[in-house]
PDB file of N, CA and C in Angstrom:
ATOM      1  N   MET A1221      -2.979-157.139 -15.513  1.00 65.00           N
ATOM      2  CA  MET A1221      -4.025-157.498 -16.453  1.00 65.00           C
ATOM      3  C   MET A1221      -4.634-158.823 -16.003  1.00 65.00           C
ATOM      4  N   ASN A1222      -5.939-158.850 -15.865  1.00 80.00           N
ATOM      5  CA  ASN A1222      -6.641-160.063 -15.464  1.00 80.00           C
ATOM      6  C   ASN A1222      -7.487-160.570 -16.613  1.00 80.00           C
ATOM      7  N   LEU A1223      -6.839-161.002 -17.660  1.00 85.00           N
ATOM      8  CA  LEU A1223      -7.519-161.482 -18.851  1.00 85.00           C
ATOM      9  C   LEU A1223      -6.941-162.835 -19.216  1.00 85.00           C
ATOM     10  N   LYS A1224      -7.767-163.886 -19.157  1.00 90.00           N
ATOM     11  CA  LYS A1224      -7.302-165.239 -19.466  1.00 90.00           C
ATOM     12  C   LYS A1224      -8.040-165.730 -20.706  1.00 90.00           C
ATOM     13  N   PRO A1225      -7.316-165.913 -21.812  1.00 92.00           N
ATOM     14  CA  PRO A1225      -7.956-166.393 -23.039  1.00 92.00           C
ATOM     15  C   PRO A1225      -8.313-167.872 -22.936  1.00 92.00           C
ATOM     16  N   LEU A1226      -9.314-168.271 -23.677  1.00 92.00           N
ATOM     17  CA  LEU A1226      -9.773-169.656 -23.684  1.00 92.00           C
ATOM     18  C   LEU A1226      -9.317-170.369 -24.945  1.00 92.00           C
ATOM     19  N   GLY A1227      -9.157-171.688 -24.863  1.00 91.00           N
ATOM     20  CA  GLY A1227      -8.832-172.510 -26.023  1.00 91.00           C
ATOM     21  C   GLY A1227      -7.543-172.088 -26.696  1.00 91.00           C
ATOM     22  N   ASP A1228      -7.621-171.872 -28.016  1.00 92.00           N
ATOM     23  CA  ASP A1228      -6.423-171.500 -28.784  1.00 92.00           C
ATOM     24  C   ASP A1228      -6.311-169.992 -28.993  1.00 92.00           C
ATOM     25  N   ARG A1229      -6.866-169.222 -28.082  1.00 94.00           N
ATOM     26  CA  ARG A1229      -6.823-167.759 -28.189  1.00 94.00           C
ATOM     27  C   ARG A1229      -5.558-167.210 -27.535  1.00 94.00           C
ATOM     28  N   ILE A1230      -5.149-166.042 -28.035  1.00 95.00           N
ATOM     29  CA  ILE A1230      -3.937-165.365 -27.566  1.00 95.00           C
ATOM     30  C   ILE A1230      -4.278-163.900 -27.321  1.00 95.00           C
ATOM     31  N   VAL A1231      -3.773-163.338 -26.225  1.00 94.00           N
ATOM     32  CA  VAL A1231      -3.923-161.910 -25.953  1.00 94.00           C
ATOM     33  C   VAL A1231      -2.593-161.253 -26.262  1.00 94.00           C
ATOM     34  N   VAL A1232      -2.630-160.239 -27.124  1.00 94.00           N
ATOM     35  CA  VAL A1232      -1.411-159.567 -27.579  1.00 94.00           C
ATOM     36  C   VAL A1232      -1.518-158.073 -27.312  1.00 94.00           C
ATOM     37  N   LYS A1233      -0.454-157.508 -26.742  1.00 92.00           N
ATOM     38  CA  LYS A1233      -0.377-156.058 -26.582  1.00 92.00           C
ATOM     39  C   LYS A1233       0.205-155.506 -27.869  1.00 92.00           C
ATOM     40  N   VAL A1234      -0.536-154.630 -28.501  1.00 85.00           N
ATOM     41  CA  VAL A1234      -0.133-154.069 -29.790  1.00 85.00           C
ATOM     42  C   VAL A1234       1.042-153.126 -29.595  1.00 85.00           C
ATOM     43  N   LEU A1235       2.074-153.306 -30.421  1.00 80.00           N
ATOM     44  CA  LEU A1235       3.242-152.425 -30.381  1.00 80.00           C
ATOM     45  C   LEU A1235       3.076-151.379 -31.472  1.00 80.00           C
ATOM     46  N   THR A1236       3.007-150.141 -31.059  1.00 70.00           N
ATOM     47  CA  THR A1236       2.868-149.053 -32.026  1.00 70.00           C
ATOM     48  C   THR A1236       4.151-148.247 -32.032  1.00 70.00           C
ATOM     49  N   ARG A1237       4.418-147.651 -33.140  1.00 61.00           N
ATOM     50  CA  ARG A1237       5.598-146.810 -33.246  1.00 61.00           C
ATOM     51  C   ARG A1237       5.222-145.541 -34.006  1.00 61.00           C
ATOM     52  N   GLU A1238       5.924-144.489 -33.709  1.00 57.00           N
ATOM     53  CA  GLU A1238       5.677-143.222 -34.385  1.00 57.00           C
ATOM     54  C   GLU A1238       6.190-143.335 -35.809  1.00 57.00           C
ATOM     55  N   GLU A1239       5.330-143.033 -36.754  1.00 62.00           N
ATOM     56  CA  GLU A1239       5.721-143.148 -38.153  1.00 62.00           C
ATOM     57  C   GLU A1239       5.979-141.761 -38.739  1.00 62.00           C
ATOM     58  N   LYS A1240       7.080-141.678 -39.475  1.00 60.00           N
ATOM     59  CA  LYS A1240       7.459-140.430 -40.129  1.00 60.00           C
ATOM     60  C   LYS A1240       7.704-140.689 -41.605  1.00 60.00           C
ATOM     61  N   THR A1241       7.502-139.670 -42.394  1.00 59.00           N
ATOM     62  CA  THR A1241       7.834-139.768 -43.806  1.00 59.00           C
ATOM     63  C   THR A1241       9.333-139.577 -43.957  1.00 59.00           C
ATOM     64  N   LYS A1242       9.850-139.781 -45.165  1.00 63.00           N
ATOM     65  CA  LYS A1242      11.281-139.589 -45.401  1.00 63.00           C
ATOM     66  C   LYS A1242      11.704-138.155 -45.114  1.00 63.00           C
ATOM     67  N   GLY A1243      10.767-137.212 -45.277  1.00 69.00           N
ATOM     68  CA  GLY A1243      11.066-135.809 -45.029  1.00 69.00           C
ATOM     69  C   GLY A1243      10.980-135.422 -43.567  1.00 69.00           C
ATOM     70  N   GLY A1244      10.557-136.351 -42.696  1.00 68.00           N
ATOM     71  CA  GLY A1244      10.510-136.067 -41.268  1.00 68.00           C
ATOM     72  C   GLY A1244       9.151-135.642 -40.751  1.00 68.00           C
ATOM     73  N   ILE A1245       8.115-135.709 -41.584  1.00 70.00           N
ATOM     74  CA  ILE A1245       6.779-135.320 -41.151  1.00 70.00           C
ATOM     75  C   ILE A1245       6.157-136.485 -40.375  1.00 70.00           C
ATOM     76  N   VAL A1246       5.662-136.206 -39.176  1.00 68.00           N
ATOM     77  CA  VAL A1246       5.015-137.228 -38.354  1.00 68.00           C
ATOM     78  C   VAL A1246       3.604-137.444 -38.883  1.00 68.00           C
ATOM     79  N   LEU A1247       3.259-138.708 -39.142  1.00 60.00           N
ATOM     80  CA  LEU A1247       1.942-139.024 -39.681  1.00 60.00           C
ATOM     81  C   LEU A1247       0.900-139.093 -38.567  1.00 60.00           C
ATOM     82  N   PRO A1248      -0.299-138.536 -38.793  1.00 63.00           N
ATOM     83  CA  PRO A1248      -1.365-138.645 -37.796  1.00 63.00           C
ATOM     84  C   PRO A1248      -1.913-140.077 -37.771  1.00 63.00           C
ATOM     85  N   ASP A1249      -2.638-140.422 -36.706  1.00 54.00           N
ATOM     86  CA  ASP A1249      -3.192-141.773 -36.550  1.00 54.00           C
ATOM     87  C   ASP A1249      -4.038-142.201 -37.743  1.00 54.00           C
ATOM     88  N   THR A1250      -4.753-141.280 -38.358  1.00 56.00           N
ATOM     89  CA  THR A1250      -5.638-141.630 -39.472  1.00 56.00           C
ATOM     90  C   THR A1250      -4.874-142.032 -40.720  1.00 56.00           C
ATOM     91  N   ALA A1251      -3.608-141.649 -40.825  1.00 49.00           N
ATOM     92  CA  ALA A1251      -2.815-141.967 -42.013  1.00 49.00           C
ATOM     93  C   ALA A1251      -1.901-143.176 -41.813  1.00 49.00           C
ATOM     94  N   LYS A1252      -1.860-143.707 -40.608  1.00 50.00           N
ATOM     95  CA  LYS A1252      -0.964-144.820 -40.316  1.00 50.00           C
ATOM     96  C   LYS A1252      -1.576-146.152 -40.730  1.00 50.00           C
ATOM     97  N   GLU A1253      -0.698-147.100 -41.028  1.00 56.00           N
ATOM     98  CA  GLU A1253      -1.127-148.473 -41.292  1.00 56.00           C
ATOM     99  C   GLU A1253      -1.491-149.124 -39.969  1.00 56.00           C
ATOM    100  N   LYS A1254      -2.394-150.069 -40.021  1.00 61.00           N
ATOM    101  CA  LYS A1254      -2.785-150.805 -38.826  1.00 61.00           C
ATOM    102  C   LYS A1254      -1.593-151.646 -38.357  1.00 61.00           C
ATOM    103  N   PRO A1255      -1.260-151.619 -37.043  1.00 61.00           N
ATOM    104  CA  PRO A1255      -0.104-152.371 -36.565  1.00 61.00           C
ATOM    105  C   PRO A1255      -0.281-153.874 -36.725  1.00 61.00           C
ATOM    106  N   THR A1256       0.819-154.573 -36.974  1.00 81.00           N
ATOM    107  CA  THR A1256       0.780-156.022 -37.140  1.00 81.00           C
ATOM    108  C   THR A1256       1.817-156.712 -36.265  1.00 81.00           C
ATOM    109  N   GLU A1257       2.323-156.004 -35.285  1.00 88.00           N
ATOM    110  CA  GLU A1257       3.334-156.575 -34.399  1.00 88.00           C
ATOM    111  C   GLU A1257       2.910-156.358 -32.961  1.00 88.00           C
ATOM    112  N   GLY A1258       3.199-157.348 -32.125  1.00 92.00           N
ATOM    113  CA  GLY A1258       2.819-157.219 -30.736  1.00 92.00           C
ATOM    114  C   GLY A1258       3.554-158.197 -29.846  1.00 92.00           C
ATOM    115  N   GLU A1259       3.317-158.045 -28.536  1.00 93.00           N
ATOM    116  CA  GLU A1259       3.922-158.914 -27.535  1.00 93.00           C
ATOM    117  C   GLU A1259       2.829-159.767 -26.906  1.00 93.00           C
ATOM    118  N   VAL A1260       3.067-161.066 -26.830  1.00 95.00           N
ATOM    119  CA  VAL A1260       2.094-161.988 -26.253  1.00 95.00           C
ATOM    120  C   VAL A1260       2.017-161.749 -24.746  1.00 95.00           C
ATOM    121  N   MET A1261       0.811-161.464 -24.260  1.00 94.00           N
ATOM    122  CA  MET A1261       0.598-161.194 -22.840  1.00 94.00           C
ATOM    123  C   MET A1261      -0.013-162.390 -22.113  1.00 94.00           C
ATOM    124  N   ALA A1262      -0.821-163.189 -22.822  1.00 94.00           N
ATOM    125  CA  ALA A1262      -1.461-164.366 -22.218  1.00 94.00           C
ATOM    126  C   ALA A1262      -1.842-165.337 -23.324  1.00 94.00           C
ATOM    127  N   VAL A1263      -1.844-166.622 -23.003  1.00 95.00           N
ATOM    128  CA  VAL A1263      -2.233-167.658 -23.974  1.00 95.00           C
ATOM    129  C   VAL A1263      -3.246-168.593 -23.332  1.00 95.00           C
ATOM    130  N   GLY A1264      -4.104-169.159 -24.163  1.00 93.00           N
ATOM    131  CA  GLY A1264      -5.076-170.140 -23.698  1.00 93.00           C
ATOM    132  C   GLY A1264      -4.420-171.494 -23.487  1.00 93.00           C
ATOM    133  N   SER A1265      -5.239-172.477 -23.172  1.00 91.00           N
ATOM    134  CA  SER A1265      -4.712-173.810 -22.867  1.00 91.00           C
ATOM    135  C   SER A1265      -4.414-174.637 -24.109  1.00 91.00           C
ATOM    136  N   GLY A1266      -4.931-174.242 -25.260  1.00 90.00           N
ATOM    137  CA  GLY A1266      -4.663-174.972 -26.495  1.00 90.00           C
ATOM    138  C   GLY A1266      -5.940-175.404 -27.178  1.00 90.00           C
ATOM    139  N   LYS A1267      -5.810-175.855 -28.411  1.00 90.00           N
ATOM    140  CA  LYS A1267      -6.951-176.274 -29.218  1.00 90.00           C
ATOM    141  C   LYS A1267      -7.256-177.749 -28.960  1.00 90.00           C
ATOM    142  N   VAL A1268      -8.544-178.055 -28.811  1.00 88.00           N
ATOM    143  CA  VAL A1268      -8.963-179.440 -28.644  1.00 88.00           C
ATOM    144  C   VAL A1268      -9.280-179.999 -30.026  1.00 88.00           C
ATOM    145  N   LEU A1269      -8.588-181.079 -30.400  1.00 89.00           N
ATOM    146  CA  LEU A1269      -8.788-181.707 -31.704  1.00 89.00           C
ATOM    147  C   LEU A1269     -10.035-182.586 -31.689  1.00 89.00           C
ATOM    148  N   ASP A1270     -10.467-183.028 -32.862  1.00 91.00           N
ATOM    149  CA  ASP A1270     -11.654-183.867 -32.987  1.00 91.00           C
ATOM    150  C   ASP A1270     -11.551-185.171 -32.206  1.00 91.00           C
ATOM    151  N   ASN A1271     -10.332-185.682 -32.055  1.00 92.00           N
ATOM    152  CA  ASN A1271     -10.148-186.946 -31.328  1.00 92.00           C
ATOM    153  C   ASN A1271     -10.014-186.746 -29.817  1.00 92.00           C
ATOM    154  N   GLY A1272     -10.171-185.506 -29.350  1.00 87.00           N
ATOM    155  CA  GLY A1272     -10.130-185.213 -27.921  1.00 87.00           C
ATOM    156  C   GLY A1272      -8.772-184.793 -27.391  1.00 87.00           C
ATOM    157  N   GLN A1273      -7.729-184.909 -28.204  1.00 90.00           N
ATOM    158  CA  GLN A1273      -6.389-184.483 -27.773  1.00 90.00           C
ATOM    159  C   GLN A1273      -6.315-182.960 -27.738  1.00 90.00           C
ATOM    160  N   LYS A1274      -5.486-182.446 -26.841  1.00 90.00           N
ATOM    161  CA  LYS A1274      -5.283-181.000 -26.758  1.00 90.00           C
ATOM    162  C   LYS A1274      -3.955-180.656 -27.408  1.00 90.00           C
ATOM    163  N   LEU A1275      -3.992-179.776 -28.403  1.00 90.00           N
ATOM    164  CA  LEU A1275      -2.805-179.322 -29.119  1.00 90.00           C
ATOM    165  C   LEU A1275      -2.312-178.038 -28.452  1.00 90.00           C
ATOM    166  N   PRO A1276      -1.129-178.064 -27.817  1.00 89.00           N
ATOM    167  CA  PRO A1276      -0.653-176.861 -27.121  1.00 89.00           C
ATOM    168  C   PRO A1276      -0.329-175.725 -28.090  1.00 89.00           C
ATOM    169  N   ILE A1277      -0.388-174.521 -27.572  1.00 91.00           N
ATOM    170  CA  ILE A1277      -0.100-173.322 -28.370  1.00 91.00           C
ATOM    171  C   ILE A1277       1.412-173.165 -28.506  1.00 91.00           C
ATOM    172  N   GLU A1278       1.861-172.797 -29.713  1.00 91.00           N
ATOM    173  CA  GLU A1278       3.302-172.687 -29.990  1.00 91.00           C
ATOM    174  C   GLU A1278       3.943-171.440 -29.402  1.00 91.00           C
ATOM    175  N   VAL A1279       3.188-170.356 -29.269  1.00 93.00           N
ATOM    176  CA  VAL A1279       3.762-169.126 -28.724  1.00 93.00           C
ATOM    177  C   VAL A1279       3.638-169.138 -27.214  1.00 93.00           C
ATOM    178  N   LYS A1280       4.468-168.331 -26.557  1.00 93.00           N
ATOM    179  CA  LYS A1280       4.413-168.244 -25.098  1.00 93.00           C
ATOM    180  C   LYS A1280       4.418-166.774 -24.694  1.00 93.00           C
ATOM    181  N   VAL A1281       4.059-166.532 -23.458  1.00 94.00           N
ATOM    182  CA  VAL A1281       4.027-165.170 -22.923  1.00 94.00           C
ATOM    183  C   VAL A1281       5.410-164.553 -23.067  1.00 94.00           C
ATOM    184  N   GLY A1282       5.451-163.331 -23.575  1.00 94.00           N
ATOM    185  CA  GLY A1282       6.719-162.628 -23.769  1.00 94.00           C
ATOM    186  C   GLY A1282       7.228-162.668 -25.198  1.00 94.00           C
ATOM    187  N   ASP A1283       6.709-163.587 -26.025  1.00 94.00           N
ATOM    188  CA  ASP A1283       7.124-163.653 -27.428  1.00 94.00           C
ATOM    189  C   ASP A1283       6.665-162.397 -28.170  1.00 94.00           C
ATOM    190  N   ARG A1284       7.491-161.961 -29.092  1.00 94.00           N
ATOM    191  CA  ARG A1284       7.124-160.862 -29.985  1.00 94.00           C
ATOM    192  C   ARG A1284       6.696-161.507 -31.307  1.00 94.00           C
ATOM    193  N   ILE A1285       5.503-161.163 -31.772  1.00 94.00           N
ATOM    194  CA  ILE A1285       4.952-161.846 -32.936  1.00 94.00           C
ATOM    195  C   ILE A1285       4.479-160.868 -34.003  1.00 94.00           C
ATOM    196  N   ILE A1286       4.359-161.402 -35.214  1.00 91.00           N
ATOM    197  CA  ILE A1286       3.732-160.709 -36.343  1.00 91.00           C
ATOM    198  C   ILE A1286       2.400-161.417 -36.570  1.00 91.00           C
ATOM    199  N   PHE A1287       1.325-160.634 -36.708  1.00 91.00           N
ATOM    200  CA  PHE A1287       0.014-161.238 -36.897  1.00 91.00           C
ATOM    201  C   PHE A1287      -0.711-160.605 -38.074  1.00 91.00           C
ATOM    202  N   SER A1288      -1.772-161.269 -38.520  1.00 86.00           N
ATOM    203  CA  SER A1288      -2.559-160.776 -39.655  1.00 86.00           C
ATOM    204  C   SER A1288      -3.110-159.389 -39.353  1.00 86.00           C
ATOM    205  N   LYS A1289      -3.108-158.526 -40.362  1.00 83.00           N
ATOM    206  CA  LYS A1289      -3.472-157.129 -40.194  1.00 83.00           C
ATOM    207  C   LYS A1289      -4.878-156.917 -39.648  1.00 83.00           C
ATOM    208  N   TYR A1290      -5.855-157.651 -40.145  1.00 84.00           N
ATOM    209  CA  TYR A1290      -7.235-157.415 -39.733  1.00 84.00           C
ATOM    210  C   TYR A1290      -7.784-158.540 -38.874  1.00 84.00           C
ATOM    211  N   ALA A1291      -6.924-159.259 -38.174  1.00 86.00           N
ATOM    212  CA  ALA A1291      -7.342-160.393 -37.345  1.00 86.00           C
ATOM    213  C   ALA A1291      -7.755-159.924 -35.958  1.00 86.00           C
ATOM    214  N   GLY A1292      -8.588-160.707 -35.322  1.00 89.00           N
ATOM    215  CA  GLY A1292      -8.870-160.556 -33.907  1.00 89.00           C
ATOM    216  C   GLY A1292      -9.848-159.479 -33.514  1.00 89.00           C
ATOM    217  N   THR A1293     -10.013-159.383 -32.222  1.00 91.00           N
ATOM    218  CA  THR A1293     -10.915-158.420 -31.605  1.00 91.00           C
ATOM    219  C   THR A1293     -10.090-157.474 -30.743  1.00 91.00           C
ATOM    220  N   GLU A1294     -10.252-156.189 -30.980  1.00 90.00           N
ATOM    221  CA  GLU A1294      -9.496-155.194 -30.226  1.00 90.00           C
ATOM    222  C   GLU A1294     -10.223-154.877 -28.921  1.00 90.00           C
ATOM    223  N   VAL A1295      -9.468-154.819 -27.818  1.00 91.00           N
ATOM    224  CA  VAL A1295     -10.014-154.431 -26.524  1.00 91.00           C
ATOM    225  C   VAL A1295      -9.059-153.438 -25.870  1.00 91.00           C
ATOM    226  N   LYS A1296      -9.613-152.574 -25.015  1.00 89.00           N
ATOM    227  CA  LYS A1296      -8.816-151.597 -24.294  1.00 89.00           C
ATOM    228  C   LYS A1296      -9.010-151.859 -22.807  1.00 89.00           C
ATOM    229  N   ILE A1297      -7.902-152.130 -22.099  1.00 86.00           N
ATOM    230  CA  ILE A1297      -7.946-152.393 -20.667  1.00 86.00           C
ATOM    231  C   ILE A1297      -6.931-151.489 -19.985  1.00 86.00           C
ATOM    232  N   ASP A1298      -7.401-150.705 -19.028  1.00 86.00           N
ATOM    233  CA  ASP A1298      -6.538-149.780 -18.281  1.00 86.00           C
ATOM    234  C   ASP A1298      -5.729-148.873 -19.205  1.00 86.00           C
ATOM    235  N   GLY A1299      -6.320-148.443 -20.324  1.00 85.00           N
ATOM    236  CA  GLY A1299      -5.665-147.527 -21.246  1.00 85.00           C
ATOM    237  C   GLY A1299      -4.727-148.179 -22.246  1.00 85.00           C
ATOM    238  N   ASP A1300      -4.498-149.478 -22.127  1.00 84.00           N
ATOM    239  CA  ASP A1300      -3.630-150.193 -23.067  1.00 84.00           C
ATOM    240  C   ASP A1300      -4.476-150.928 -24.088  1.00 84.00           C
ATOM    241  N   GLU A1301      -3.976-150.997 -25.329  1.00 86.00           N
ATOM    242  CA  GLU A1301      -4.687-151.687 -26.396  1.00 86.00           C
ATOM    243  C   GLU A1301      -4.194-153.121 -26.522  1.00 86.00           C
ATOM    244  N   TYR A1302      -5.140-154.052 -26.598  1.00 91.00           N
ATOM    245  CA  TYR A1302      -4.835-155.460 -26.763  1.00 91.00           C
ATOM    246  C   TYR A1302      -5.659-156.008 -27.918  1.00 91.00           C
ATOM    247  N   VAL A1303      -5.197-157.104 -28.499  1.00 92.00           N
ATOM    248  CA  VAL A1303      -5.941-157.814 -29.531  1.00 92.00           C
ATOM    249  C   VAL A1303      -6.043-159.264 -29.072  1.00 92.00           C
ATOM    250  N   ILE A1304      -7.244-159.819 -29.166  1.00 94.00           N
ATOM    251  CA  ILE A1304      -7.448-161.228 -28.838  1.00 94.00           C
ATOM    252  C   ILE A1304      -7.759-161.943 -30.137  1.00 94.00           C
ATOM    253  N   PHE A1305      -6.968-162.957 -30.451  1.00 92.00           N
ATOM    254  CA  PHE A1305      -7.237-163.705 -31.667  1.00 92.00           C
ATOM    255  C   PHE A1305      -6.789-165.151 -31.544  1.00 92.00           C
ATOM    256  N   SER A1306      -7.160-165.934 -32.534  1.00 93.00           N
ATOM    257  CA  SER A1306      -6.821-167.345 -32.570  1.00 93.00           C
ATOM    258  C   SER A1306      -5.352-167.519 -32.964  1.00 93.00           C
ATOM    259  N   GLU A1307      -4.763-168.615 -32.538  1.00 91.00           N
ATOM    260  CA  GLU A1307      -3.353-168.883 -32.851  1.00 91.00           C
ATOM    261  C   GLU A1307      -3.108-168.937 -34.359  1.00 91.00           C
ATOM    262  N   ARG A1308      -4.097-169.334 -35.134  1.00 91.00           N
ATOM    263  CA  ARG A1308      -3.898-169.449 -36.582  1.00 91.00           C
ATOM    264  C   ARG A1308      -3.631-168.093 -37.251  1.00 91.00           C
ATOM    265  N   ASP A1309      -3.940-166.977 -36.545  1.00 92.00           N
ATOM    266  CA  ASP A1309      -3.682-165.654 -37.092  1.00 92.00           C
ATOM    267  C   ASP A1309      -2.254-165.171 -36.853  1.00 92.00           C
ATOM    268  N   VAL A1310      -1.459-165.948 -36.108  1.00 92.00           N
ATOM    269  CA  VAL A1310      -0.048-165.611 -35.892  1.00 92.00           C
ATOM    270  C   VAL A1310       0.735-166.041 -37.128  1.00 92.00           C
ATOM    271  N   LEU A1311       1.447-165.104 -37.717  1.00 92.00           N
ATOM    272  CA  LEU A1311       2.216-165.395 -38.921  1.00 92.00           C
ATOM    273  C   LEU A1311       3.659-165.787 -38.623  1.00 92.00           C
ATOM    274  N   ALA A1312       4.246-165.183 -37.585  1.00 92.00           N
ATOM    275  CA  ALA A1312       5.655-165.459 -37.271  1.00 92.00           C
ATOM    276  C   ALA A1312       5.994-165.007 -35.861  1.00 92.00           C
ATOM    277  N   ILE A1313       7.035-165.604 -35.306  1.00 93.00           N
ATOM    278  CA  ILE A1313       7.613-165.170 -34.039  1.00 93.00           C
ATOM    279  C   ILE A1313       8.898-164.427 -34.373  1.00 93.00           C
ATOM    280  N   VAL A1314       9.050-163.228 -33.837  1.00 91.00           N
ATOM    281  CA  VAL A1314      10.252-162.432 -34.078  1.00 91.00           C
ATOM    282  C   VAL A1314      11.305-162.884 -33.076  1.00 91.00           C
ATOM    283  N   GLU A1315      12.409-163.457 -33.575  1.00 89.00           N
ATOM    284  CA  GLU A1315      13.471-163.923 -32.699  1.00 89.00           C
ATOM    285  C   GLU A1315      14.554-162.870 -32.584  1.00 89.00           C
ATOM    286  N   LYS A1316      15.087-162.744 -31.388  1.00 80.00           N
ATOM    287  CA  LYS A1316      16.161-161.778 -31.143  1.00 80.00           C
ATOM    288  C   LYS A1316      17.470-162.363 -31.614  1.00 80.00           C
ATOM    289  N   LYS A1317      18.330-161.517 -32.181  1.00 74.00           N
ATOM    290  CA  LYS A1317      19.636-161.966 -32.675  1.00 74.00           C
ATOM    291  C   LYS A1317      20.644-162.055 -31.581  1.00 74.00           C
TER     292      LYS A1317
END
C-alpha cells in the first residue's frame, strides 16, 4: 500500500467479520452494522498546534483500534477497504491480554 496520510490523519484497514443471528442465519451485507474496528496501516506526522509545536499521534502502525461509526472517508485500494480519518475519531486502542 502506497498511501501516506498527512497531519493527524490515520489510515485504517477495516476489520469485518461474518455476522450470524442466534439461530445461525448469516446476515447479508445490507443488514449488518457498519464496522467500527480496524488495524492501523499508516499514520501522519502529527497535528500542528497554534503555537507551532507538533503533537505526535498516539496510535502506531499495527495497533487495533475502535473508531467512530460514521467517521472518515472510505477508500478501496487493491480490493481492500480502508478508512482515512483524523486521530480525534479514534475512541480506543484494543490491547492484547
